[in-house]
mmCIF file of C-alpha atoms in Angstrom:
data_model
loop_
_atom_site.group_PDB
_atom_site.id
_atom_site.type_symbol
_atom_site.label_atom_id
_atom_site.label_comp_id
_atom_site.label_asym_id
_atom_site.label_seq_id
_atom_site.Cartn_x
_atom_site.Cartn_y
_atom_site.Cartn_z
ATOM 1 C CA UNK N 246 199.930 -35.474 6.914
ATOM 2 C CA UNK N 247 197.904 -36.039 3.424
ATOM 3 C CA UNK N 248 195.309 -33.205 3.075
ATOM 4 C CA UNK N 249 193.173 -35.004 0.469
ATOM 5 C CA UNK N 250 192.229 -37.947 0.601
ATOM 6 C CA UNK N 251 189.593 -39.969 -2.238
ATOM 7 C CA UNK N 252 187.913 -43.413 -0.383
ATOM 8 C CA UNK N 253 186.565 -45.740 -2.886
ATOM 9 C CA UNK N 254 184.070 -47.900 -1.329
ATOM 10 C CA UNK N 255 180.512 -49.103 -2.079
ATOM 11 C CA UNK N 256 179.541 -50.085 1.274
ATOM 12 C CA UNK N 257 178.118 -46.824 3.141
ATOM 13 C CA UNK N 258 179.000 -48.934 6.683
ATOM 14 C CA UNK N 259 182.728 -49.354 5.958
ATOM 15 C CA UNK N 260 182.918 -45.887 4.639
ATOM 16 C CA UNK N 261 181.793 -44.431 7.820
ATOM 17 C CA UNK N 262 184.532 -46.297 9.540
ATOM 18 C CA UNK N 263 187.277 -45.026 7.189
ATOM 19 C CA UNK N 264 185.859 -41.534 7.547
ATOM 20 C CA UNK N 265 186.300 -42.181 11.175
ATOM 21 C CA UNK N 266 190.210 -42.564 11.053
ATOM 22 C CA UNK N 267 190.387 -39.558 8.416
ATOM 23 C CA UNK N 268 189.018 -37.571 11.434
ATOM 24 C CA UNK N 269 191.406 -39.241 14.259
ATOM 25 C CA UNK N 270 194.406 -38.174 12.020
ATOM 26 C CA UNK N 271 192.795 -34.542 11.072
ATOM 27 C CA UNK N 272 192.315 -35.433 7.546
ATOM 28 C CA UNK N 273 189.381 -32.786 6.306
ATOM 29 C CA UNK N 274 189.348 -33.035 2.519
ATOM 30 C CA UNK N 275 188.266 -36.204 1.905
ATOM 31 C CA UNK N 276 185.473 -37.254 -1.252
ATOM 32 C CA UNK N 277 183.991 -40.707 -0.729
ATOM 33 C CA UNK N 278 182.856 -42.689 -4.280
ATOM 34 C CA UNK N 279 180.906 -45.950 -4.449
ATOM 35 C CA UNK N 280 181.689 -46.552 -7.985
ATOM 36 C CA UNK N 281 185.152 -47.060 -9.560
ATOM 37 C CA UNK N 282 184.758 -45.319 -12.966
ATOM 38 C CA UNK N 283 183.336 -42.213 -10.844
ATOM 39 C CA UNK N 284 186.525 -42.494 -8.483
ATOM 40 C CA UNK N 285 188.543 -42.569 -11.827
ATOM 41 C CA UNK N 286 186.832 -39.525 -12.922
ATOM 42 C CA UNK N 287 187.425 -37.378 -9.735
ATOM 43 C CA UNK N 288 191.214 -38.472 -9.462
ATOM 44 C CA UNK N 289 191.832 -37.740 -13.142
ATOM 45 C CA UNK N 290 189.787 -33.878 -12.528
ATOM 46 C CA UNK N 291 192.024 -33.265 -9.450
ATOM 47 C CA UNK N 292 194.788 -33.691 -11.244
ATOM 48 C CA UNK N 293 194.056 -31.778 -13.894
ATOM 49 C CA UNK N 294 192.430 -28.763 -11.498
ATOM 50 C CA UNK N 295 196.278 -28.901 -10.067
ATOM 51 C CA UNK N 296 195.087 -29.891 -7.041
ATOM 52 C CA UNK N 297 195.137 -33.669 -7.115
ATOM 53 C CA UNK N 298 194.647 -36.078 -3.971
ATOM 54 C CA UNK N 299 197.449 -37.453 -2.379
ATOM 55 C CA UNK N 300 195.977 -41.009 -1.308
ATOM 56 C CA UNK N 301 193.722 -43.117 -2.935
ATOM 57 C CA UNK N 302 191.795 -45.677 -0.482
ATOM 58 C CA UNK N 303 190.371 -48.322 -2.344
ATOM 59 C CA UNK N 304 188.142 -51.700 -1.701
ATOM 60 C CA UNK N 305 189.428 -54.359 -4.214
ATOM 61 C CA UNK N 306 185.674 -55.683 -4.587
ATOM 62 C CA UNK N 307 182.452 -53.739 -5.899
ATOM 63 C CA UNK N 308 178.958 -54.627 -6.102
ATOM 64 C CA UNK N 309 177.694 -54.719 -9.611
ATOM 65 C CA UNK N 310 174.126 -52.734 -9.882
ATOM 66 C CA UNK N 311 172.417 -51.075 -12.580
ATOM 67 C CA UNK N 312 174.966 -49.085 -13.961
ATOM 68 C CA UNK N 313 177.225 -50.377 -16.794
ATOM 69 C CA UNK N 314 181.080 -49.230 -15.220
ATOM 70 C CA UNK N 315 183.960 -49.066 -17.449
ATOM 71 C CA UNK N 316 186.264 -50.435 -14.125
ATOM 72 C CA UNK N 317 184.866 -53.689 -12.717
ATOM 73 C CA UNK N 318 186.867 -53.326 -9.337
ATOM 74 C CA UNK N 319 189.516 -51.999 -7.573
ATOM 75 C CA UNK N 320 192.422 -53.669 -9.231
ATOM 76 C CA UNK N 321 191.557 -52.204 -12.550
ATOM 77 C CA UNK N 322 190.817 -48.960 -10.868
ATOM 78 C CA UNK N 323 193.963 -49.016 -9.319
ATOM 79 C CA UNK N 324 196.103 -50.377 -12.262
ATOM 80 C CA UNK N 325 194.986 -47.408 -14.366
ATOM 81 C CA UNK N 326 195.356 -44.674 -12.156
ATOM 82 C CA UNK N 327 198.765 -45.963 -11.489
ATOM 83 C CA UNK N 328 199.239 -45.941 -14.748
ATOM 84 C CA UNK N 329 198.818 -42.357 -15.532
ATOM 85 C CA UNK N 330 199.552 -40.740 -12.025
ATOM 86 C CA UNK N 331 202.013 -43.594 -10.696
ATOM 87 C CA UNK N 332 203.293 -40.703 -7.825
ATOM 88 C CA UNK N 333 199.765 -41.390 -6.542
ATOM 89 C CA UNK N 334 200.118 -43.293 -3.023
ATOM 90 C CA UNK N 335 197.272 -46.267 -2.362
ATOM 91 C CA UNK N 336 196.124 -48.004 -0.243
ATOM 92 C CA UNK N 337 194.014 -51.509 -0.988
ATOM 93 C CA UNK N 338 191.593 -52.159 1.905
ATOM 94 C CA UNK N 339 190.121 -55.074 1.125
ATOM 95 C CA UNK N 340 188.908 -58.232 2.739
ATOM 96 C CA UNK N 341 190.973 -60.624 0.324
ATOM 97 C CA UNK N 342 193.534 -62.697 2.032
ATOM 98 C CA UNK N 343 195.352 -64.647 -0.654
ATOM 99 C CA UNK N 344 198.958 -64.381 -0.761
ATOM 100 C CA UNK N 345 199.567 -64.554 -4.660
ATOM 101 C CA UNK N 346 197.273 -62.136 -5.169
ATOM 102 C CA UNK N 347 198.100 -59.395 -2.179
ATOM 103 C CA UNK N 348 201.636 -60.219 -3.987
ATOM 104 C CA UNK N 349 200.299 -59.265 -7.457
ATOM 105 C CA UNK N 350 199.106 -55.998 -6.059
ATOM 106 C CA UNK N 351 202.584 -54.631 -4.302
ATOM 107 C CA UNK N 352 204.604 -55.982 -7.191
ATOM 108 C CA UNK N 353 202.544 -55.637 -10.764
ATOM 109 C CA UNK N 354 200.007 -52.698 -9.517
ATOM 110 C CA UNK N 355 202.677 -50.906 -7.314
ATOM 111 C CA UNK N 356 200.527 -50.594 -4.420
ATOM 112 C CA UNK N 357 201.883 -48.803 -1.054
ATOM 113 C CA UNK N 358 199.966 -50.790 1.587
ATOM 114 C CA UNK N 359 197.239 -53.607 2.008
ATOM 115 C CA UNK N 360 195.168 -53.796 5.025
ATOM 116 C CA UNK N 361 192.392 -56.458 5.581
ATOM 117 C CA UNK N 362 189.209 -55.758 6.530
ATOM 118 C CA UNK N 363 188.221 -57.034 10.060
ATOM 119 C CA UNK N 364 188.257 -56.774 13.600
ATOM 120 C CA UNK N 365 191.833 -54.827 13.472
ATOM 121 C CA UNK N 366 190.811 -53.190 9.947
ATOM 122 C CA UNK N 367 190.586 -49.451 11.218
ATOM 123 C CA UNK N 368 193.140 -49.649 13.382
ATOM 124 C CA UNK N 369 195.714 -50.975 10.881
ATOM 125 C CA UNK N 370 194.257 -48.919 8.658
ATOM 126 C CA UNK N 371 195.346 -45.770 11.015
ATOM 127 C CA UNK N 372 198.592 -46.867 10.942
ATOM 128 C CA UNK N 373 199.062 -47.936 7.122
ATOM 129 C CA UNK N 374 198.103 -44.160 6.245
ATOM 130 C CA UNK N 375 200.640 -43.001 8.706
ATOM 131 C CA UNK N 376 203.329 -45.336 7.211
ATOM 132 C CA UNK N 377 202.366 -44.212 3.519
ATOM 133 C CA UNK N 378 202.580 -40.734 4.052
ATOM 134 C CA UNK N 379 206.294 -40.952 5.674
ATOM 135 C CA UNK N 380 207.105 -43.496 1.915
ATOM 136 C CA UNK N 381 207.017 -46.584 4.130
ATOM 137 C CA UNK N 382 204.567 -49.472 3.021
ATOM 138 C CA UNK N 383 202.329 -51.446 5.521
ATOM 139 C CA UNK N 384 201.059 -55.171 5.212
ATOM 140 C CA UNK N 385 198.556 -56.593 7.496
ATOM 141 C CA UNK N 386 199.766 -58.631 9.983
ATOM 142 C CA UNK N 387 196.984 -61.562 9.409
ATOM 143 C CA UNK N 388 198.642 -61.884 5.726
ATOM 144 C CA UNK N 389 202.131 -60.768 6.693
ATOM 145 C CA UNK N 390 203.621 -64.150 7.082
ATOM 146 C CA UNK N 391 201.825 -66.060 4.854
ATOM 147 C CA UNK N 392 203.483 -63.177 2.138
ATOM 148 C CA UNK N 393 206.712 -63.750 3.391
ATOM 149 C CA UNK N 394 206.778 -67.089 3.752
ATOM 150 C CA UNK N 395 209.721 -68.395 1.858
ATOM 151 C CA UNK N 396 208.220 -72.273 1.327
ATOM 152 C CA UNK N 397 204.825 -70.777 -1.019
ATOM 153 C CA UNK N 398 204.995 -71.741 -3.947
ATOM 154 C CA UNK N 399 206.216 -69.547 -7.220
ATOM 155 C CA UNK N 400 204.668 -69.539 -10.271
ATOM 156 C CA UNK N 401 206.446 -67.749 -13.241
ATOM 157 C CA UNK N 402 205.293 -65.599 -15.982
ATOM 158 C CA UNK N 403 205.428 -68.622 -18.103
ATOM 159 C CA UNK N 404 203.150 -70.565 -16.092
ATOM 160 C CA UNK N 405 200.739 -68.049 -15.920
ATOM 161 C CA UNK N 406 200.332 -67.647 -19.085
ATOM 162 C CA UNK N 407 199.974 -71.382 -19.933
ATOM 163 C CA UNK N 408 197.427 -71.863 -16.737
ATOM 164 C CA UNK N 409 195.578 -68.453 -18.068
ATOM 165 C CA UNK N 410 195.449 -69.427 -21.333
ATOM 166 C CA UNK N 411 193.984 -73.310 -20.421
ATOM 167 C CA UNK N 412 191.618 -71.312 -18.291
ATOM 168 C CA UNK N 413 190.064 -69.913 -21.406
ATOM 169 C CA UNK N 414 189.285 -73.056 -23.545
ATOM 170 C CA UNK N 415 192.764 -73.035 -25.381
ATOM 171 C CA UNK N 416 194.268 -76.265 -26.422
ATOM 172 C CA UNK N 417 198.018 -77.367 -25.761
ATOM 173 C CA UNK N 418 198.530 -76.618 -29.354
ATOM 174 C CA UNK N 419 196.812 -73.113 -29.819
ATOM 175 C CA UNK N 420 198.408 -72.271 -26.346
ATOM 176 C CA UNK N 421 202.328 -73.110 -27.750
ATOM 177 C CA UNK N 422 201.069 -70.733 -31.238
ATOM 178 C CA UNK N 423 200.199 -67.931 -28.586
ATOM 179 C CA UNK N 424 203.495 -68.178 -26.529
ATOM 180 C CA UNK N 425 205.190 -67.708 -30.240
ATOM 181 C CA UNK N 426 202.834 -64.549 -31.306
ATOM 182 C CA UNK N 427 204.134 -63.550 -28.213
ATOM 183 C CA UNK N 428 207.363 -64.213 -28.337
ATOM 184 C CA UNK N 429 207.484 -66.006 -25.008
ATOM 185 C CA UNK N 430 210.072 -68.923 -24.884
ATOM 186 C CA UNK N 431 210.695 -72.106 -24.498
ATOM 187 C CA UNK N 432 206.972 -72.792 -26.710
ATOM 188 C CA UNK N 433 206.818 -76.380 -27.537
ATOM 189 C CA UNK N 434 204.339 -78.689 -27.073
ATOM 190 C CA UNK N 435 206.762 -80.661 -24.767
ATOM 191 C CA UNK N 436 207.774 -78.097 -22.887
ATOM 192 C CA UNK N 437 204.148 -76.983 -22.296
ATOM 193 C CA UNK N 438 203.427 -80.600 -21.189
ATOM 194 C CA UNK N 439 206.463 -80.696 -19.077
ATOM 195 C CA UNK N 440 204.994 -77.177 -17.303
ATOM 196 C CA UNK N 441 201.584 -78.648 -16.754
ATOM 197 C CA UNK N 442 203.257 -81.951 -14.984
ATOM 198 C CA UNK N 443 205.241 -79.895 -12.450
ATOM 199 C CA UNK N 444 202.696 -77.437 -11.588
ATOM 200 C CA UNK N 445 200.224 -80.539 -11.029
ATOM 201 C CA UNK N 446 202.665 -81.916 -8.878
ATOM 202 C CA UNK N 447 203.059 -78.974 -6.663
ATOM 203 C CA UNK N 448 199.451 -78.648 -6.345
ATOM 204 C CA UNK N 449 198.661 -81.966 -6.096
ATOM 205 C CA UNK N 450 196.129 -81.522 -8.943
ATOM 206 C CA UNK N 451 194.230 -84.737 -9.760
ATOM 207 C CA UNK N 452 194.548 -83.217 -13.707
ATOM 208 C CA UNK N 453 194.668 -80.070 -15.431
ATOM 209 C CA UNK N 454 191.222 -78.995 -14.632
ATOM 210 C CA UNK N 455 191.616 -79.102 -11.020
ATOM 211 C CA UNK N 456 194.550 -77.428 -11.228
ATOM 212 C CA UNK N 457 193.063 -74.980 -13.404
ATOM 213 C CA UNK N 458 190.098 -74.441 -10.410
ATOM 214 C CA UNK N 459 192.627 -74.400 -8.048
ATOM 215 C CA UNK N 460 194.969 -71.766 -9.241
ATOM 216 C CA UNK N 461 191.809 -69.454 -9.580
ATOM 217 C CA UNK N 462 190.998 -70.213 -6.297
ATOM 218 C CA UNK N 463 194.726 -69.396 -4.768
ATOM 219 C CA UNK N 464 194.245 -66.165 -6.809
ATOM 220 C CA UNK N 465 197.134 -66.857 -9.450
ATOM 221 C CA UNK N 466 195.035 -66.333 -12.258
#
């Protein structure tokens, strides 16, 4: 079983309640952080001490106060350990229950399991550490389906980078010259159109700002 454990979590209520399945499975080293730039810190110091935690549990949303963080949430938290310590296993305990984006964290951050906060949270969670340490992942069961449902919709990286780019003010135009600084293909001003159509379609967006809205809201972008 993992020996040392880091919980990132801002909420002192839902930290007790991790703690509490730390101590079911025997789990004594544990540190606890309510910020994700401090959480960064002691990761990066373990590892560097040579004697690094082996699980990172992580809330996906944090609380904004007084102090100015680096790492807005637990995504970027996650994405940048990851980055630098990718044999790092984690766990996203979280109470976010869109499929594109629980997607987005197993396949772009590399996550190991997701387990929703709620009436089953601890108990899942239990068992999601247990899967984890033995290199299996874990999903929640009140997302499970919706992830592996073979009828939701796919979006490519294309896409995503059109929607993401309307989401920030850019014009069909300026969005086909970015697509060409970055090399992304096909770029025209056609094909852009053509991409905006379907999506709409799929959505059943009454134009490109409610489709804009709407992908934000599914958690594509």
């Amino acid at each position: 079983m993992f020996t040392k454990v880091l919980v990132a979590e801002d909420l002192k209520s839902i930290n007790h309640g991790v703690i509490s399945v730390l101590d079911k499975l025997n789990i004594k080293n544990r540190v606890d952080s309510q910020y994700c730039d401090d959480a960064y810190l002691k990761l990066k110091r373990s590892f560097m001490d040579g004697e690094p935690f082996q699980l990172l549990i992580t809330d996906l949303s944090f609380k904004q106060d007084y102090r100015n963080e680096e790492l807005k949430g637990g995504e970027e938290l996650i994405a940048k350990i990851k980055k630098e310590y990718p044999q790092l296993k984690v766990i996203a305990y979280s109470i976010e229950d869109r499929a594109q984006k629980i997607n987005s964290l197993f396949s772009q951050l590399k996550i190991d399991a997701y387990v929703c906060k709620g009436r089953k949270g601890l108990q899942e969670l239990e068992q999601a550490i247990l899967n984890v340490y033995n290199d299996e992942t874990f999903l929640s069961l009140e997302v499970k389906d919706a992830i592996s449902d073979p009828n939701q919709l796919e979006i490519d990286d294309l896409d995503l980078e059109i929607i993401s780019a309307l989401s920030k003010g850019l014009s069909q135009e300026q969005i086909s010259s970015l697509l060409k600084e970055k090399n992304m293909s096909p770029n025209s001003l056609s094909t852009i159109e053509k991409r905006l159509n379907k999506l709409r379609i799929q959505f059943q967006a009454n134009n490109v700002t409610h489709l804009v809205s709407m992908l934000k809201d599914l958690g594509f972008i």
